[in-house]
Amino acid sequence: MSKKIGGRRAPTESDVAKLAGGSQSAVSRAYTKGASIAQKTREKILQAAKELGYQPNLMARSLATNQSNIIALAISNLENPFYANVAQQLSSQLREIGKHILLFTSPSDDETDPMLERALSYQVDALIMTATLASPELALQCKKAGVPIVQINRGSKIAGVSTVWGENHRAGEVAAEHLLKTKHKNFAFVAGSKTSSTSQMRQDGFIEHLAKSGIKNVPIAYGEYSFSGAANAARKLLSAKNRPDAIFCASDYMAFSVLDVAKREFNLNVPNEVSIIGVDDVPEASHSAYDLTTFSQPAGALAKAAIEIVEQMNSESSRRAMHIEVEGQLIIRGSTKA
Amino acid sequence: MSKKIGGRRAPTESDVAKLAGGSQSAVSRAYTKGASIAQKTREKILQAAKELGYQPNLMARSLATNQSNIIALAISNLENPFYANVAQQLSSQLREIGKHILLFTSPSDDETDPMLERALSYQVDALIMTATLASPELALQCKKAGVPIVQINRGSKIAGVSTVWGENHRAGEVAAEHLLKTKHKNFAFVAGSKTSSTSQMRQDGFIEHLAKSGIKNVPIAYGEYSFSGAANAARKLLSAKNRPDAIFCASDYMAFSVLDVAKREFNLNVPNEVSIIGVDDVPEASHSAYDLTTFSQPAGALAKAAIEIVEQMNSESSRRAMHIEVEGQLIIRGSTKA
DNA sequence: TGTATTTTTGCATACGTATGCAAAAACTGA
DNA sequence: TCAGTTTTTGCATACGTATGCAAAAATACA
């Protein structure tokens, strides 16, 4: 209490009411769209509010309405440009509908931040997760509280959790197809983590499509979605007796690392000695330092889909989880030979 | 109202009190550190709370205490890895002291997001801004509300706005010194925006130090802190009659772009034909695709300083703005010749 | 055991906004 | 002008938690 240090405390609806000559409820209604209030009264009130520099107290509003216009965003790794991009998109798209983001970053990719349960304390309208998995306990908590969960770019076996993702299986197929068409012989895959369904689906698409052309036993290494992990994976793959001439990576971020290792440590010419394909099409992929061929996963569309789900579930008070797949396409650049 | 759709509404302190056999105030005190309550009672209450899955309603708490434990973070460009890094650091350091981040991304670097004023509606404890400038009106609003503003990596002439930054002037000096020692002859500077004090200080340090060795008329181009802007700046500088053999860039992000253009469009060998130095030392700078020499600006330390300021101003209810400079150092890598 | 002291408890109220309800005001049509 | 209808207003109360205050309980001391 008593934080009204030097300055006077912020004006409230009552203050505005006094100045405008009305009641507190009138002021409240002036700010409520579709409320029963005369146009003239509303104008008088807004004028008075302006004079006082009145700003509605969203905490109080939230308490009264039981919704906060805040959405919790859990993101494991902001340094991965793909997720930074998604966050930026979410932020600007949410702003347009008057909602805000409460940011949670978690230390690990797979663990749910235990702090996340505290997000519910803020009466958030929804929980959007990227690169992190919802734990069953968290999902239960959210279900109890009627807070929808949407996972972006990660699958979930938990009932009631909605998901949004790119065309993961097709990404693998298309990458395989392109590499086959361009006469590659020895294929390899750099996976994310073993628990990532996204990585698994990309892998399945890739492996299955190659199998159709009779190519079996494609080596796989795990990059753990990190830069150093992918570097190790690359070292392992590239030092094998039968060195691959085509590497498909489960993310651009890992592909960058693989590119670095191939060029620098193995002195390989990309794309003549080895071609590399990623997934995501992050902005850096088009920078000429990487110039990476990749299957795109448009951050803007993913964000849009996630928000649609949230809006729909909140408005319909629906319990049914939704699942949306967002289209991508192969972007051919200089990291694969023609 | 009436959002208690399918499930029952979330348990409140009163529910817990009923189960534990006490009063609502007792429950409140059980959660208040240092409150007057018997150890046994507290345990009994916490037990009951656990059974019900009770989570304190932070909106209500905030309304009662007039502080939210929420800090507004305004960031213009999450895609710039330096700022993403700072955001990540802030997030994890704030988590440890039980505070959370409300994220605001603004479209432009220089403009303050008008939405930011609405942040105050959430009764945020502070406003941390990176890569964006506080407008005088915003500063006034914050002052009235007793909300401290801290700008990271941007100066401010507005009284009452605290700042945290790296050793900008020294960065320029050190870069100049290193390039002189390594026998470069033609120097150039890629600035951020004209309004950025950070860029200006780096420039001053660079130019002044060169002037001491009799070097005058160093060409300057503006990269606007964007990838494409820096590419244009690089094109302009590198196509001059007297091509520079040493370029200092006001940020790593821009240096990456300059590197790309030098290598790809001008077919220059880096570092033999042109050396490039950045500022920040973002993670990518060490990736071998760039391998950039740079003056570091540690995100962790910047975040820590900003949080210190916030904590101190909030605890002392102090009005006095604070200014902290964080040390950096030159990290020599492969983009400059030996 | 009884009194003085300290600790713990519950009551009542405050925080700022939203909203059902009834009263008041503004219209409508003849 | 007046009764009937619609719109607008204010009152009262609710949302969930924090806290000053006085009453109650526990403890200390003689």
XYZ file of C-alpha atoms (C1' of nucleotides) in Angstrom:
736
model
C 0.000 0.000 0.000
C 0.823 3.642 0.078
C 2.939 3.722 -3.010
C 1.710 7.212 -3.705
C 5.136 8.584 -3.011
C 5.885 11.968 -4.398
C 3.086 12.339 -6.884
C -0.612 12.073 -6.425
C -2.148 8.730 -7.251
C -3.476 7.927 -10.685
C -6.953 9.269 -11.439
C -9.790 6.785 -11.282
C -13.219 6.611 -12.816
C -14.602 8.357 -9.782
C -12.275 11.279 -10.325
C -13.370 11.526 -13.916
C -16.997 11.261 -12.882
C -16.620 14.100 -10.447
C -15.087 16.359 -13.064
C -17.569 15.433 -15.761
C -20.503 15.590 -13.416
C -21.811 12.034 -13.502
C -21.447 8.747 -11.763
C -18.647 6.248 -11.766
C -20.790 3.789 -13.662
C -21.312 6.300 -16.422
C -17.572 6.579 -16.854
C -17.261 2.837 -16.967
C -19.922 2.684 -19.641
C -18.203 5.376 -21.643
C -15.365 2.940 -22.098
C -17.510 -0.103 -22.765
C -18.365 -0.632 -26.395
C -22.071 -1.078 -26.912
C -22.982 0.049 -23.426
C -26.120 2.023 -22.805
C -24.997 5.612 -22.681
C -25.921 8.842 -24.489
C -23.475 10.033 -27.086
C -23.258 13.467 -25.504
C -22.503 12.058 -22.092
C -19.807 9.833 -23.471
C -18.095 12.783 -25.141
C -18.231 14.856 -22.015
C -16.698 12.031 -20.051
C -13.937 11.272 -22.532
C -13.086 14.958 -22.514
C -12.807 15.003 -18.753
C -10.757 11.800 -18.827
C -8.356 13.373 -21.243
C -7.963 16.381 -19.041
C -7.042 14.251 -16.071
C -4.865 11.895 -18.050
C -7.062 9.053 -16.956
C -6.061 5.523 -17.952
C -8.336 2.620 -17.077
C -6.834 0.301 -14.516
C -6.668 -2.981 -16.344
C -6.061 -4.936 -13.177
C -9.328 -3.781 -11.748
C -11.060 -4.371 -15.033
C -9.667 -7.823 -15.234
C -10.814 -8.571 -11.734
C -14.313 -7.508 -12.569
C -14.598 -9.147 -15.963
C -12.486 -12.178 -15.272
C -10.472 -11.741 -18.413
C -7.210 -9.963 -18.793
C -6.506 -9.507 -22.497
C -3.163 -10.965 -21.653
C -1.806 -14.005 -23.409
C 1.053 -15.978 -21.956
C 3.753 -16.792 -24.462
C 6.166 -19.524 -23.486
C 9.250 -19.689 -25.614
C 12.321 -21.689 -24.859
C 14.888 -19.975 -26.945
C 14.600 -16.451 -28.207
C 18.044 -16.673 -29.741
C 16.755 -19.022 -32.370
C 15.692 -16.543 -35.021
C 12.733 -18.640 -36.031
C 11.148 -18.317 -32.636
C 12.115 -14.696 -32.281
C 10.316 -14.162 -35.533
C 7.226 -15.986 -34.338
C 7.248 -13.935 -31.156
C 7.473 -10.714 -33.082
C 4.605 -11.736 -35.325
C 2.453 -12.763 -32.420
C 3.178 -9.534 -30.681
C 2.188 -7.291 -33.538
C -0.853 -9.299 -34.520
C -2.085 -9.423 -30.951
C -1.586 -5.738 -30.519
C -4.071 -5.141 -33.262
C -6.790 -6.872 -31.335
C -5.855 -5.137 -28.116
C -4.161 -8.042 -26.441
C -0.753 -8.209 -24.869
C 1.923 -10.775 -24.291
C 3.271 -11.947 -20.980
C 6.615 -13.484 -21.817
C 7.995 -16.674 -20.296
C 11.315 -18.063 -21.400
C 12.264 -21.477 -20.178
C 15.707 -22.818 -19.770
C 15.259 -26.082 -21.634
C 13.515 -27.059 -24.824
C 11.616 -29.999 -23.521
C 10.784 -29.197 -19.956
C 7.884 -27.004 -19.193
C 8.846 -24.132 -17.029
C 7.251 -24.769 -13.658
C 6.805 -21.030 -13.461
C 4.274 -21.372 -16.220
C 1.630 -22.511 -13.828
C 1.956 -19.150 -12.211
C 0.958 -17.616 -15.496
C -2.511 -18.782 -14.722
C -2.427 -16.535 -11.691
C -2.526 -13.633 -14.075
C -5.836 -14.858 -15.450
C -4.346 -15.073 -18.900
C -6.786 -15.607 -21.733
C -4.649 -18.267 -23.336
C -1.276 -19.921 -23.303
C 0.730 -20.079 -26.503
C 3.811 -22.243 -26.434
C 6.575 -22.515 -28.963
C 9.519 -24.857 -28.769
C 8.339 -26.119 -25.433
C 6.059 -28.903 -24.486
C 3.078 -28.594 -22.213
C 3.214 -31.037 -19.350
C 0.098 -33.061 -18.620
C -0.227 -31.348 -15.237
C -0.100 -27.928 -16.824
C -2.686 -28.961 -19.385
C -4.938 -30.129 -16.597
C -4.562 -26.882 -14.708
C -5.403 -24.945 -17.822
C -8.389 -27.063 -18.571
C -9.699 -26.473 -15.062
C -9.244 -22.756 -15.486
C -10.738 -22.744 -18.980
C -7.541 -21.413 -20.516
C -6.808 -22.735 -24.009
C -3.314 -23.970 -24.818
C -1.891 -23.681 -28.298
C 1.421 -25.237 -29.249
C 3.206 -23.805 -32.233
C 5.538 -26.087 -34.131
C 5.362 -28.856 -31.604
C 2.937 -31.744 -31.504
C 1.145 -32.883 -28.426
C -0.486 -36.084 -27.432
C -2.364 -34.409 -24.656
C -6.072 -34.098 -25.215
C -7.309 -30.546 -25.210
C -4.063 -29.002 -26.404
C -4.382 -27.268 -29.761
C -1.549 -27.261 -32.242
C -0.344 -25.220 -35.187
C 2.397 -26.411 -37.433
C 3.947 -26.325 -40.851
C 3.838 -29.085 -43.405
C 6.418 -31.174 -41.654
C 5.975 -34.432 -43.451
C 5.808 -32.707 -46.795
C 8.918 -30.669 -46.002
C 10.854 -33.921 -45.777
C 9.325 -35.264 -48.950
C 9.982 -32.125 -50.935
C 13.564 -31.897 -49.703
C 14.167 -35.512 -50.667
C 12.550 -35.008 -54.038
C 14.663 -31.970 -54.799
C 17.883 -33.678 -53.776
C 17.045 -36.740 -55.848
C 16.226 -34.654 -58.884
C 19.571 -32.891 -58.594
C 21.458 -36.183 -58.660
C 22.633 -36.575 -55.122
C 23.712 -39.989 -53.961
C 24.461 -40.093 -50.259
C 21.853 -38.643 -47.963
C 21.855 -37.766 -44.298
C 19.485 -36.161 -41.825
C 20.224 -33.878 -38.905
C 17.363 -34.278 -36.481
C 16.284 -32.016 -33.643
C 15.707 -33.861 -30.407
C 14.387 -37.390 -30.105
C 11.258 -36.166 -28.408
C 10.369 -33.588 -31.013
C 7.405 -34.712 -33.074
C 8.172 -31.959 -35.553
C 11.615 -33.312 -36.196
C 10.250 -36.838 -36.360
C 7.703 -35.955 -39.018
C 10.261 -34.185 -41.168
C 12.473 -37.184 -40.823
C 9.688 -39.590 -41.782
C 8.836 -37.588 -44.863
C 12.458 -37.501 -45.888
C 13.276 -41.139 -45.211
C 10.070 -42.512 -46.647
C 10.392 -40.576 -49.849
C 13.973 -41.718 -50.320
C 12.896 -45.280 -49.639
C 10.528 -45.077 -52.585
C 13.608 -44.660 -54.781
C 15.238 -47.594 -53.094
C 17.477 -45.611 -50.808
C 17.762 -47.171 -47.388
C 19.835 -46.768 -44.246
C 20.054 -43.026 -44.290
C 22.294 -41.928 -41.429
C 20.725 -39.715 -38.778
C 22.414 -37.526 -36.183
C 20.831 -35.463 -33.447
C 21.584 -31.765 -33.284
C 19.311 -31.036 -30.339
C 18.187 -27.865 -32.078
C 21.290 -26.102 -30.837
C 24.173 -24.609 -32.710
C 26.829 -26.666 -31.000
C 24.748 -29.825 -31.092
C 24.293 -29.489 -34.810
C 28.019 -28.906 -35.242
C 28.706 -32.213 -33.531
C 26.108 -33.938 -35.637
C 27.747 -32.537 -38.757
C 31.178 -33.711 -37.664
C 29.859 -37.180 -37.085
C 28.081 -37.393 -40.427
C 30.825 -35.815 -42.506
C 33.616 -37.951 -41.110
C 31.862 -41.221 -41.953
C 33.527 -43.441 -44.553
C 30.722 -42.825 -46.993
C 30.499 -39.051 -46.768
C 27.063 -37.656 -47.591
C 26.684 -35.218 -50.483
C 23.225 -34.092 -49.334
C 22.210 -33.182 -45.813
C 18.701 -32.287 -44.762
C 18.432 -30.478 -41.429
C 15.350 -30.220 -39.259
C 15.843 -26.472 -38.874
C 17.641 -23.575 -40.509
C 19.400 -22.772 -37.291
C 21.024 -26.203 -37.296
C 21.649 -26.010 -41.028
C 23.711 -22.854 -40.481
C 25.904 -24.727 -38.077
C 26.243 -27.681 -40.442
C 27.211 -25.292 -43.221
C 29.878 -23.726 -41.060
C 31.380 -27.062 -40.137
C 31.318 -28.399 -43.681
C 33.032 -25.337 -45.093
C 35.456 -24.569 -42.367
C 36.371 -27.814 -40.710
C 36.041 -30.143 -43.680
C 36.984 -27.643 -46.370
C 34.078 -28.772 -48.470
C 32.647 -26.759 -51.282
C 28.966 -26.083 -50.799
C 27.024 -26.955 -52.893
C 29.414 -28.803 -55.191
C 30.647 -31.337 -52.678
C 27.743 -31.256 -50.304
C 24.262 -29.732 -50.547
C 22.394 -28.589 -47.491
C 18.691 -27.945 -46.950
C 17.021 -26.514 -43.883
C 13.504 -25.877 -42.704
C 11.949 -22.551 -41.610
C 13.271 -19.906 -43.975
C 14.360 -17.525 -41.268
C 15.534 -14.100 -42.450
C 19.190 -15.104 -42.133
C 18.691 -17.921 -44.595
C 18.570 -15.382 -47.381
C 21.695 -13.552 -46.222
C 24.488 -14.354 -48.549
C 26.704 -15.693 -45.789
C 24.382 -18.696 -45.692
C 22.226 -18.480 -48.797
C 20.395 -21.553 -47.655
C 17.919 -23.647 -49.576
C 15.066 -24.325 -47.216
C 11.466 -25.369 -46.831
C 9.617 -22.354 -45.522
C 7.488 -22.177 -42.481
C 5.979 -18.704 -42.454
C 6.047 -17.203 -38.980
C 3.288 -14.754 -39.794
C 0.881 -17.474 -40.845
C 1.715 -19.617 -37.834
C 1.051 -16.702 -35.524
C -2.188 -15.929 -37.280
C -3.409 -19.478 -36.973
C -2.567 -19.613 -33.287
C -4.445 -16.408 -32.640
C -7.452 -17.636 -34.570
C -7.615 -20.685 -32.394
C -7.379 -18.643 -29.239
C -10.063 -16.230 -30.339
C -12.410 -18.940 -31.389
C -11.985 -20.995 -28.254
C -12.423 -17.978 -26.052
C -15.479 -16.690 -27.807
C -17.233 -19.999 -28.022
C -16.050 -21.111 -24.650
C -15.243 -24.229 -26.544
C -13.304 -27.071 -25.058
C -12.457 -28.758 -28.319
C -8.848 -28.498 -29.287
C -8.120 -27.395 -32.850
C -5.290 -28.285 -35.169
C -4.134 -26.147 -38.079
C -1.497 -26.891 -40.669
C 0.152 -23.960 -42.411
C 1.492 -24.275 -45.941
C 5.126 -23.867 -46.804
C 7.241 -24.221 -49.924
C 10.742 -25.045 -50.978
C 12.906 -21.968 -51.432
C 15.849 -22.847 -53.622
C 19.052 -20.950 -52.938
C 22.750 -21.471 -53.239
C 23.343 -24.223 -50.702
C 22.122 -26.917 -53.077
C 23.561 -27.631 -56.485
C 21.385 -27.214 -59.542
C -18.710 -12.058 -16.520
C -19.861 -15.589 -16.353
C -16.879 -17.149 -18.006
C -17.250 -20.167 -15.770
C -18.252 -22.237 -18.738
C -17.979 -25.930 -18.321
C -15.792 -26.134 -15.262
C -16.261 -24.640 -11.861
C -14.538 -21.333 -11.264
C -11.045 -21.142 -9.832
C -10.803 -21.541 -6.072
C -10.291 -18.386 -4.055
C -8.871 -17.634 -0.656
C -12.315 -18.002 0.805
C -12.601 -21.519 -0.551
C -9.274 -22.408 0.952
C -10.279 -20.809 4.233
C -13.426 -22.858 4.381
C -11.551 -26.090 3.835
C -8.761 -25.246 6.235
C -11.139 -23.877 8.822
C -10.045 -20.277 9.102
C -10.716 -16.891 7.672
C -9.907 -15.425 4.296
C -7.436 -13.057 5.882
C -5.550 -15.957 7.375
C -5.116 -17.438 3.931
C -3.903 -14.135 2.625
C -1.387 -13.942 5.429
C -0.201 -17.467 4.753
C 1.021 -16.200 1.411
C 2.481 -12.971 2.696
C 6.086 -13.230 3.779
C 6.611 -11.858 7.235
C 2.930 -11.651 8.019
C 1.678 -12.355 11.501
C 0.522 -15.946 11.385
C 1.262 -19.126 13.372
C 3.481 -21.644 11.657
C 0.946 -24.416 12.226
C -1.876 -22.427 10.713
C 0.170 -21.576 7.693
C 0.946 -25.226 7.056
C -2.643 -26.225 7.417
C -3.655 -23.555 4.930
C -0.995 -24.365 2.393
C -2.064 -27.978 2.589
C -5.669 -27.069 1.908
C -4.601 -24.775 -0.903
C -2.689 -27.575 -2.518
C -5.674 -29.850 -2.305
C -7.856 -27.356 -4.097
C -5.218 -26.391 -6.610
C -5.479 -22.822 -5.407
C -3.467 -20.172 -7.218
C -3.487 -16.601 -5.947
C -5.209 -14.208 -8.304
C -2.492 -11.752 -9.134
C -4.912 -9.277 -10.623
C -6.713 -8.973 -7.354
C -3.455 -8.834 -5.487
C -2.207 -6.140 -7.762
C -5.354 -4.152 -7.257
C -4.972 -4.325 -3.514
C -1.253 -3.665 -3.316
C -0.963 -1.325 -6.242
C 1.975 -3.174 -7.694
C 1.921 -5.887 -10.275
C 5.337 -7.521 -10.395
C 5.045 -6.951 -14.091
C 7.654 -5.048 -16.024
C 6.909 -3.697 -19.451
C 9.616 -4.424 -21.980
C 9.543 -2.377 -25.147
C 11.702 -3.712 -27.897
C 11.654 -2.559 -31.465
C 13.187 -5.455 -33.229
C 13.350 -8.949 -31.842
C 14.957 -10.154 -35.033
C 18.130 -8.355 -34.175
C 19.919 -11.047 -32.187
C 21.432 -8.536 -29.827
C 18.058 -7.425 -28.589
C 16.681 -10.934 -28.563
C 19.591 -11.779 -26.345
C 18.919 -8.883 -24.020
C 15.265 -9.894 -23.823
C 16.180 -13.444 -22.954
C 18.554 -12.273 -20.246
C 16.023 -9.903 -18.780
C 13.421 -12.595 -18.771
C 15.471 -15.146 -16.909
C 16.935 -12.682 -14.458
C 13.531 -11.218 -13.680
C 12.037 -14.632 -13.203
C 14.419 -15.192 -10.352
C 13.026 -12.270 -8.449
C 9.460 -13.257 -9.213
C 8.749 -10.639 -11.806
C 7.380 -11.067 -15.275
C 7.630 -9.336 -18.608
C 4.850 -7.761 -20.580
C 6.182 -7.565 -24.102
C 5.701 -4.640 -26.461
C 7.237 -4.641 -29.894
C 7.103 -1.467 -31.864
C 7.188 -1.125 -35.581
C 9.907 1.465 -35.844
C 13.194 2.009 -34.088
C 12.777 5.605 -33.219
C 9.120 6.089 -32.600
C 7.682 5.155 -29.291
C 4.802 2.816 -29.662
C 1.725 4.817 -28.689
C 0.430 1.575 -27.243
C 3.106 1.881 -24.637
C 1.099 4.356 -22.677
C -1.456 1.640 -22.247
C 1.217 -0.383 -20.510
C 0.743 1.916 -17.603
C -2.812 0.674 -17.403
C -1.402 -2.615 -16.255
C 0.196 -0.885 -13.301
C 3.600 -2.082 -14.380
C 6.409 -1.657 -11.881
C 8.771 -0.300 -14.497
C 9.312 0.238 -18.162
C 12.452 -1.086 -19.784
C 13.102 -0.005 -23.326
C 15.662 -1.246 -25.765
C 16.243 0.091 -29.227
C 13.386 2.507 -28.810
C 13.242 5.981 -27.490
C 10.906 7.187 -24.811
C 8.906 10.167 -25.912
C 8.720 13.137 -23.566
C 4.978 12.593 -23.147
C 5.498 8.997 -22.161
C 8.175 9.998 -19.709
C 5.806 12.504 -18.176
C 3.044 9.936 -17.836
C 5.450 7.544 -16.178
C 6.705 10.167 -13.818
C 3.168 10.966 -12.774
C 2.481 7.318 -12.160
C 5.775 6.786 -10.354
C 6.940 4.202 -12.886
C 10.681 4.245 -13.563
C 11.901 4.124 -17.164
C 15.181 2.496 -18.068
C 16.615 2.681 -21.539
C 19.098 0.032 -22.551
C 21.631 0.930 -25.199
C 20.035 4.215 -26.049
C 20.730 7.578 -24.536
C 18.077 10.001 -23.457
C 18.029 13.688 -22.890
C 14.836 13.465 -20.946
C 15.190 14.098 -17.240
C 14.118 11.217 -15.113
C 14.884 8.521 -17.655
C 17.570 6.104 -16.512
C 20.013 4.590 -18.961
C 22.256 1.575 -19.231
C 24.809 1.259 -21.942
C 28.083 -0.212 -23.041
C 31.337 1.662 -23.428
C 30.322 3.303 -26.641
C 32.994 5.924 -26.935
C 35.677 3.474 -25.955
C 34.391 0.930 -28.461
C 35.161 3.390 -31.212
C 38.566 4.200 -29.806
C 39.566 0.607 -29.357
C 38.395 -0.315 -32.845
C 40.372 2.559 -34.314
C 43.422 1.649 -32.277
C 43.314 -1.972 -33.390
C 42.893 -1.062 -37.038
C 45.752 1.423 -36.867
C 48.036 -1.073 -35.201
C 47.311 -3.568 -37.942
C 48.367 -1.138 -40.634
C 45.140 -0.164 -42.258
C 45.034 2.957 -44.324
C 41.533 3.849 -45.450
C 38.854 3.915 -42.813
C 35.084 4.096 -42.931
C 32.216 3.997 -40.491
C 28.757 2.476 -40.874
C 26.496 4.356 -38.495
C 23.105 3.365 -37.156
C 20.537 6.103 -37.435
C 21.230 9.800 -37.194
C 19.198 10.050 -34.033
C 20.930 7.257 -32.193
C 23.162 8.578 -29.462
C 24.753 5.162 -29.178
C 25.835 5.222 -32.772
C 26.984 8.800 -32.410
C 29.224 8.009 -29.461
C 30.815 5.057 -31.201
C 31.412 7.264 -34.171
C 32.958 10.008 -32.086
C 35.312 7.600 -30.385
C 36.360 6.184 -33.726
C 36.784 9.454 -35.573
C 38.494 11.271 -32.731
C 40.998 8.518 -32.180
C 41.843 8.399 -35.867
C 42.207 12.161 -35.895
C 44.939 11.854 -33.276
C 46.952 9.991 -35.886
C 46.240 12.661 -38.425
C 43.518 10.805 -40.240
C 40.708 13.079 -41.307
C 37.628 12.963 -43.502
C 36.583 9.459 -42.662
C 33.546 8.577 -44.813
C 30.353 7.719 -42.990
C 27.262 5.925 -44.261
C 24.022 5.233 -42.462
C 22.790 1.666 -42.192
C 19.716 2.473 -40.112
C 20.445 -0.583 -37.974
C 18.811 -2.769 -40.596
C 20.230 -5.511 -42.746
C 19.239 -3.934 -46.022
C 20.187 -0.436 -44.899
C 23.660 -1.620 -43.982
C 23.976 -3.363 -47.343
C 23.305 -0.072 -49.090
C 25.776 1.700 -46.862
C 28.379 -0.911 -47.720
C 27.740 -0.546 -51.433
C 28.172 3.173 -51.190
C 31.391 2.993 -49.206
C 32.978 0.166 -51.173
C 32.335 1.669 -54.550
C 34.056 4.966 -53.717
C 37.201 5.785 -55.639
C 39.320 5.411 -52.546
C 38.014 2.076 -51.292
C 38.331 1.586 -47.533
C 40.376 -1.334 -46.207
C 38.873 -1.032 -42.730
C 35.213 -0.614 -41.849
C 33.882 -0.124 -38.370
C 30.153 -0.794 -37.968
C 27.940 0.455 -35.176
C 26.497 -3.022 -34.657
C 27.262 -6.644 -35.410
C 23.999 -7.017 -37.206
C 25.010 -4.368 -39.691
C 28.536 -5.733 -39.853
C 27.134 -9.063 -41.019
C 25.437 -7.347 -43.868
C 28.544 -5.391 -44.755
C 30.550 -8.611 -44.737
C 28.077 -10.233 -47.090
C 28.182 -7.379 -49.527
C 31.972 -7.096 -49.467
C 32.483 -10.771 -50.123
C 29.688 -11.450 -52.517
C 29.057 -8.297 -54.445
C 32.575 -6.883 -54.471
C 34.435 -10.174 -54.407
C 36.695 -8.863 -51.724
C 38.786 -11.055 -49.496
C 38.062 -10.463 -45.846
C 40.281 -9.657 -44.011
C 43.067 -9.290 -46.566
C 41.429 -6.665 -48.705
C 39.063 -5.229 -46.162
C 38.789 -5.664 -42.392
C 35.495 -5.339 -40.607
C 34.717 -4.692 -36.948
C 31.316 -4.687 -35.272
C 29.933 -3.923 -31.861
C 27.897 -6.205 -29.576
C 29.420 -9.679 -29.855
C 26.151 -11.441 -30.525
C 26.324 -15.239 -30.596
C 26.373 -15.307 -34.402
C 29.538 -13.239 -34.435
C 31.469 -16.307 -33.343
C 29.882 -18.568 -35.935
C 32.409 -19.300 -38.591
C 30.200 -17.953 -41.364
C 30.921 -14.508 -39.968
C 33.796 -14.907 -37.524
C 33.552 -11.255 -36.741
C 35.947 -9.117 -34.758
C 33.825 -7.024 -32.453
C 33.691 -4.913 -29.344
C 31.530 -6.779 -26.889
C 28.511 -5.498 -25.115
C 27.437 -8.224 -22.721
C 23.686 -8.678 -22.744
C 23.683 -10.341 -19.344
C 25.426 -7.437 -17.687
C 23.197 -4.892 -19.386
C 20.113 -6.732 -18.203
C 21.487 -6.986 -14.704
C 22.206 -3.288 -14.532
C 18.740 -2.408 -15.776
C 17.137 -4.611 -13.167
C 19.272 -3.141 -10.420
C 18.082 0.302 -11.335
C 14.471 -0.765 -11.342
C 14.747 -2.494 -8.002
C 16.480 0.387 -6.384
C 14.113 3.003 -7.684
C 11.109 0.976 -6.675
C 12.348 0.223 -3.196
C 13.469 3.699 -2.418
C 10.599 5.302 -4.218
C 13.345 7.394 -5.640
C 12.820 9.829 -8.432
C 16.447 10.238 -9.347
C 17.375 8.660 -12.635
C 20.462 6.473 -12.646
C 23.018 5.815 -15.355
C 25.215 2.748 -15.563
C 27.958 1.959 -18.005
C 28.815 -1.691 -18.593
C 32.314 -2.755 -19.590
C 33.088 -4.413 -22.881
C 36.225 -5.566 -24.674
C 37.555 -6.115 -28.131
C 37.136 -9.700 -29.309
C 39.549 -10.344 -32.127
C 38.416 -12.850 -34.727
C 38.944 -13.528 -38.402
C 37.326 -10.492 -39.982
C 40.342 -8.306 -39.305
C 43.854 -9.001 -40.529
C 46.606 -9.555 -38.002
C -2.967 -19.538 39.678
C -3.438 -14.993 38.058
C -1.833 -11.001 35.623
C 0.975 -8.845 31.990
C 2.698 -9.373 27.561
C 3.025 -11.078 23.016
C 1.247 -13.560 19.180
C -2.438 -14.856 16.375
C -6.974 -14.293 14.582
C -11.201 -12.409 12.365
C -13.867 -8.421 11.147
C -14.429 -4.795 8.311
C -13.046 -2.134 4.700
C -10.369 -0.637 0.662
C -8.464 -1.185 -4.081
C -10.949 0.337 -9.273
C -14.123 -1.412 -12.557
C -18.447 -3.855 -14.383
C -23.222 -4.700 -14.396
C -28.308 -6.065 -12.920
C -31.887 -3.490 -11.536
C -35.047 0.110 -10.753
C -35.696 5.052 -11.073
C -35.374 9.035 -13.977
C -35.231 11.245 -18.219
C -36.025 11.590 -22.973
C -38.657 10.605 -26.643
C -43.128 8.964 -29.381
C -47.503 9.430 -31.319
C -52.066 10.871 -30.988
C -50.844 17.589 -23.297
C -50.560 12.985 -21.671
C -49.912 8.056 -21.456
C -46.834 4.687 -23.373
C -42.331 3.451 -24.835
C -37.434 3.651 -25.064
C -33.106 5.390 -23.584
C -30.135 6.848 -20.062
C -28.714 7.194 -15.373
C -27.274 6.070 -10.587
C -27.377 2.855 -6.830
C -25.743 -1.092 -4.976
C -23.049 -4.885 -5.166
C -19.550 -8.152 -6.875
C -14.795 -9.514 -8.326
C -10.363 -11.609 -4.968
C -6.797 -9.964 -2.042
C -4.455 -6.945 1.610
C -4.304 -4.777 5.964
C -5.461 -1.635 10.253
C -7.609 -2.549 14.232
C -9.485 -4.685 18.144
C -10.691 -9.100 20.143
C -9.075 -13.628 21.282
C -5.671 -16.911 22.213
C -1.251 -18.248 23.558
C 2.729 -17.462 26.184
C 5.627 -15.553 29.910
C 6.479 -14.374 34.439
C 5.882 -14.120 39.258
